[in-house]
PDB file of C-alpha atoms in Angstrom:
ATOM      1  CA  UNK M  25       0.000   0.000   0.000  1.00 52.00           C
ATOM      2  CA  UNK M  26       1.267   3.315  -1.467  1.00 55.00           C
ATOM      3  CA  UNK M  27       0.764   6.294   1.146  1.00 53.00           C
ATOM      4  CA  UNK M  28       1.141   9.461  -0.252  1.00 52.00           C
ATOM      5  CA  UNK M  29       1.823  12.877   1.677  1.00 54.00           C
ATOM      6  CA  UNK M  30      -1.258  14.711   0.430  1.00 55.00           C
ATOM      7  CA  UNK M  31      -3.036  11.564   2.088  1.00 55.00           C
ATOM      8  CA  UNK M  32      -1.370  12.288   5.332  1.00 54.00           C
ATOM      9  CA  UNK M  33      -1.930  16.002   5.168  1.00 54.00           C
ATOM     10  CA  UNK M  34      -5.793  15.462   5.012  1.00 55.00           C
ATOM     11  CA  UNK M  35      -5.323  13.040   7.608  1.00 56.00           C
ATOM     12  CA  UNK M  36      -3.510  15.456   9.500  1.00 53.00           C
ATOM     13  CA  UNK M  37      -6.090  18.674   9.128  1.00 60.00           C
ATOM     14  CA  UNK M  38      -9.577  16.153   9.457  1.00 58.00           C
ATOM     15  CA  UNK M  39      -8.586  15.444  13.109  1.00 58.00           C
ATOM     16  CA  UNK M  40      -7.322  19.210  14.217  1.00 62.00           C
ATOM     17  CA  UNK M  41     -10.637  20.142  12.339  1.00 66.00           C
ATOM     18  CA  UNK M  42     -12.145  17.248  14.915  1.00 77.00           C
ATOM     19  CA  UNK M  43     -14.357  19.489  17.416  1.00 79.00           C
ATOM     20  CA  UNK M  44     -13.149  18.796  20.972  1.00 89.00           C
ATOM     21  CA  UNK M  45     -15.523  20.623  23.999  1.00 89.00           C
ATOM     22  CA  UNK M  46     -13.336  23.713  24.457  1.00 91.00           C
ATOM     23  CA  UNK M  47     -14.265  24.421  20.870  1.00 92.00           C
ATOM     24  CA  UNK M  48     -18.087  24.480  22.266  1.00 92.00           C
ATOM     25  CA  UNK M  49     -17.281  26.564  25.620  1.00 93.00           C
ATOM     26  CA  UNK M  50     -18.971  29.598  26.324  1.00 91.00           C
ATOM     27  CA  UNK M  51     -16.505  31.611  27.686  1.00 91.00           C
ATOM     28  CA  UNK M  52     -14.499  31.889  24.890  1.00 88.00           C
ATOM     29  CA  UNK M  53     -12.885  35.562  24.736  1.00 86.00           C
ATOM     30  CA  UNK M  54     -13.725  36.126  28.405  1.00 88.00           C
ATOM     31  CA  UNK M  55     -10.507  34.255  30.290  1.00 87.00           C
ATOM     32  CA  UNK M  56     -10.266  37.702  32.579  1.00 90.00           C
ATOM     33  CA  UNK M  57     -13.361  36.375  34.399  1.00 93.00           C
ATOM     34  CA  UNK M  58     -12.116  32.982  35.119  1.00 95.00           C
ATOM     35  CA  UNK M  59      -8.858  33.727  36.481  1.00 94.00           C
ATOM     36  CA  UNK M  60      -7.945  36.637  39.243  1.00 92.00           C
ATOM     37  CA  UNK M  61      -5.812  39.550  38.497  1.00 90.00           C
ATOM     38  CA  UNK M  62      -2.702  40.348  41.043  1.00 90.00           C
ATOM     39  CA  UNK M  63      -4.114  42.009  43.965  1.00 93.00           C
ATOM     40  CA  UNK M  64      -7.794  41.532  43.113  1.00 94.00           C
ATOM     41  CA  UNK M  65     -10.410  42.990  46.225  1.00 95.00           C
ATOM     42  CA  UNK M  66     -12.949  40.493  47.488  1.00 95.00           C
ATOM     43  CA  UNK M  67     -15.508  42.592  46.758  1.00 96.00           C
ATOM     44  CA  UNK M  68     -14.468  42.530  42.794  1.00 95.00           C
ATOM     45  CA  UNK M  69     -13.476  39.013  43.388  1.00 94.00           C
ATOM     46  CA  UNK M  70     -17.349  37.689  44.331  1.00 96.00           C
ATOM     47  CA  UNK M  71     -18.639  40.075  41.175  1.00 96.00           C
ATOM     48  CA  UNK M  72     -16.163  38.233  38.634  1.00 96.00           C
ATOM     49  CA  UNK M  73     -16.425  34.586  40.133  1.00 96.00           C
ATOM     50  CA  UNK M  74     -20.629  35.317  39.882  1.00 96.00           C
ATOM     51  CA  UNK M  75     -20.154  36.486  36.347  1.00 95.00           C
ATOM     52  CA  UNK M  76     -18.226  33.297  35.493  1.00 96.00           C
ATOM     53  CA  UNK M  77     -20.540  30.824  37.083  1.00 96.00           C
ATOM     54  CA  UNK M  78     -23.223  32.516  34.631  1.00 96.00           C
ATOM     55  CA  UNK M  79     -21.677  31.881  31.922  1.00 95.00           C
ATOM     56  CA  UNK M  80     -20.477  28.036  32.860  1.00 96.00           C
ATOM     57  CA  UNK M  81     -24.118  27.109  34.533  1.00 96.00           C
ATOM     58  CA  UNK M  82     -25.520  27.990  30.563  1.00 95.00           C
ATOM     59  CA  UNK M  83     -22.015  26.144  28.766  1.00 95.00           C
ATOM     60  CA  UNK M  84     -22.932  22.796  27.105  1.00 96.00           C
ATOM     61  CA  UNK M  85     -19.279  21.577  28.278  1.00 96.00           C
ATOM     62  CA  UNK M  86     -19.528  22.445  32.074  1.00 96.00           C
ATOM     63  CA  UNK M  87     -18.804  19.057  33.175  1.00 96.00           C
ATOM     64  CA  UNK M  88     -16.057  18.307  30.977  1.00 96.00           C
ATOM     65  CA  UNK M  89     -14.413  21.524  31.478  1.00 96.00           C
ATOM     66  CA  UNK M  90     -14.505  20.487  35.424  1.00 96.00           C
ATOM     67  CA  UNK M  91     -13.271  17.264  35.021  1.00 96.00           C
ATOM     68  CA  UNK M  92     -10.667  18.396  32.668  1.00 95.00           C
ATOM     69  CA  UNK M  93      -9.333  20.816  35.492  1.00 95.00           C
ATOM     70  CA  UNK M  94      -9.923  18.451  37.849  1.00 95.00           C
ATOM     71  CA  UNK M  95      -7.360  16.082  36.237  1.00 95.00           C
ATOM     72  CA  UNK M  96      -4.599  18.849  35.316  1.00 94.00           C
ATOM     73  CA  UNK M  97      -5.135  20.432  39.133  1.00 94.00           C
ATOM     74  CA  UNK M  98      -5.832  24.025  37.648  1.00 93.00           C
ATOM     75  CA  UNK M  99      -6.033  27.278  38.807  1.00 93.00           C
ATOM     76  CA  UNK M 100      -8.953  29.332  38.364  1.00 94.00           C
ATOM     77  CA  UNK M 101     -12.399  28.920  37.967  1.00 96.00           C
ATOM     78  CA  UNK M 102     -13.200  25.620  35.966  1.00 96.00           C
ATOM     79  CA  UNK M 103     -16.614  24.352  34.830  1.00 96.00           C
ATOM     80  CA  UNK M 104     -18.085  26.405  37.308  1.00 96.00           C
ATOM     81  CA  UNK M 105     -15.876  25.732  40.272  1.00 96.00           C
ATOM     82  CA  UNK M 106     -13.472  27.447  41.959  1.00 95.00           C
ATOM     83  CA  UNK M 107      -9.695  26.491  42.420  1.00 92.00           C
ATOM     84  CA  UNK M 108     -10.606  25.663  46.684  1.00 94.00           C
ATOM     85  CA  UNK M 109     -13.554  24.006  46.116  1.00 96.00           C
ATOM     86  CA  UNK M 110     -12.255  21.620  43.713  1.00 95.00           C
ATOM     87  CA  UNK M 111      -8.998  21.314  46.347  1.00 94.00           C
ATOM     88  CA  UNK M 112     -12.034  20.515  49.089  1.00 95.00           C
ATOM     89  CA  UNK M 113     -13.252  18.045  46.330  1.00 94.00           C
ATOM     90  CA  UNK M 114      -9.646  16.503  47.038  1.00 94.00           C
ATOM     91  CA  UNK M 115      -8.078  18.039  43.679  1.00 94.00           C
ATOM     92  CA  UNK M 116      -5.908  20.710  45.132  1.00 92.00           C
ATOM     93  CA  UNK M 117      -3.960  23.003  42.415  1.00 91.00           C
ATOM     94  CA  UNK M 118      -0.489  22.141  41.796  1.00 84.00           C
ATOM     95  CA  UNK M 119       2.867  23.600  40.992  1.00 78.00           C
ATOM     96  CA  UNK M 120       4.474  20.404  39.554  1.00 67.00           C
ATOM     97  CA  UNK M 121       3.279  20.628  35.690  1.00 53.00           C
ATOM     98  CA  UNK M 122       5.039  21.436  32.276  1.00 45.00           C
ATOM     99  CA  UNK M 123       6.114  24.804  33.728  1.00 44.00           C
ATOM    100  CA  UNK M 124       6.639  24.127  37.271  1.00 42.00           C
ATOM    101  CA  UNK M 125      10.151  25.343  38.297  1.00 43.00           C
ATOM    102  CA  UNK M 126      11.919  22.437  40.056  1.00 44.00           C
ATOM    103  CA  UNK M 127      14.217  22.631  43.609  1.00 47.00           C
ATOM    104  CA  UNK M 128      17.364  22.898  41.685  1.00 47.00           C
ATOM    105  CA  UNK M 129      16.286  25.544  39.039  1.00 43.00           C
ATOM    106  CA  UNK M 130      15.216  27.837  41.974  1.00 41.00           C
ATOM    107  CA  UNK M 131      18.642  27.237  43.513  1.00 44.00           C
ATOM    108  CA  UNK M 132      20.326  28.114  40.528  1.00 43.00           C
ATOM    109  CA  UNK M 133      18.099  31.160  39.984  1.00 40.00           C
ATOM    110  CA  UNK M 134      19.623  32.405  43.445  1.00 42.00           C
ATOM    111  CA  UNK M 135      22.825  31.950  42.562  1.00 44.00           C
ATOM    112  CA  UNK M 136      21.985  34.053  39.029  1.00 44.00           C
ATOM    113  CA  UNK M 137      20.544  36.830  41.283  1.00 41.00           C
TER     114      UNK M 137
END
């Protein structure tokens, strides 16, 4: 069987064109209400987190988006939940992904500063 790259290439495009259920979510465009700003006040913290929850309790991919940051142990506010309740939930946010900064990188960032 002969293969040829513009085979492949479709291939290749068909399944990024393959809808996953961020492509669906509703908040889209709006990541500054998911996620707090440095300092943020409590007072602007409830009136974001409410606006969020909105927008997830109407979002056909709630529960996926919850379980997803369930799974990866994300910050923010996920599929309607909040970074501490999903920690109460027993999925606590954590440092140690892709970009975490390990115990010998911070040493040798002292020794840089």
């Amino acid at each position: 069987m002969v293969v040829s790259a513009a085979a492949i290439a479709y291939d290749v495009e068909a399944r990024e064109r393959t809808a996953t259920w961020r492509d669906q979510a509703q908040c889209k465009g709006s990541t500054h209400l998911f996620f707090a700003s440095p300092l943020e006040r409590p007072g602007r913290k409830a009136r974001r987190e409410r606006l969020a929850r909105t927008l997830c309790a109407a979002c056909p991919v709630q529960r996926p988006c919850q379980a997803w940051a369930r799974e990866h142990r994300e910050f923010g506010l996920w599929g309607g939940e909040t970074e501490d309740e999903r920690a109460d939930a027993g999925y606590r946010p954590s440092l140690r992904g892709s970009g975490a900064v390990g115990a010998d990188e911070v040493r040798d960032l002292r020794v840089l500063a």
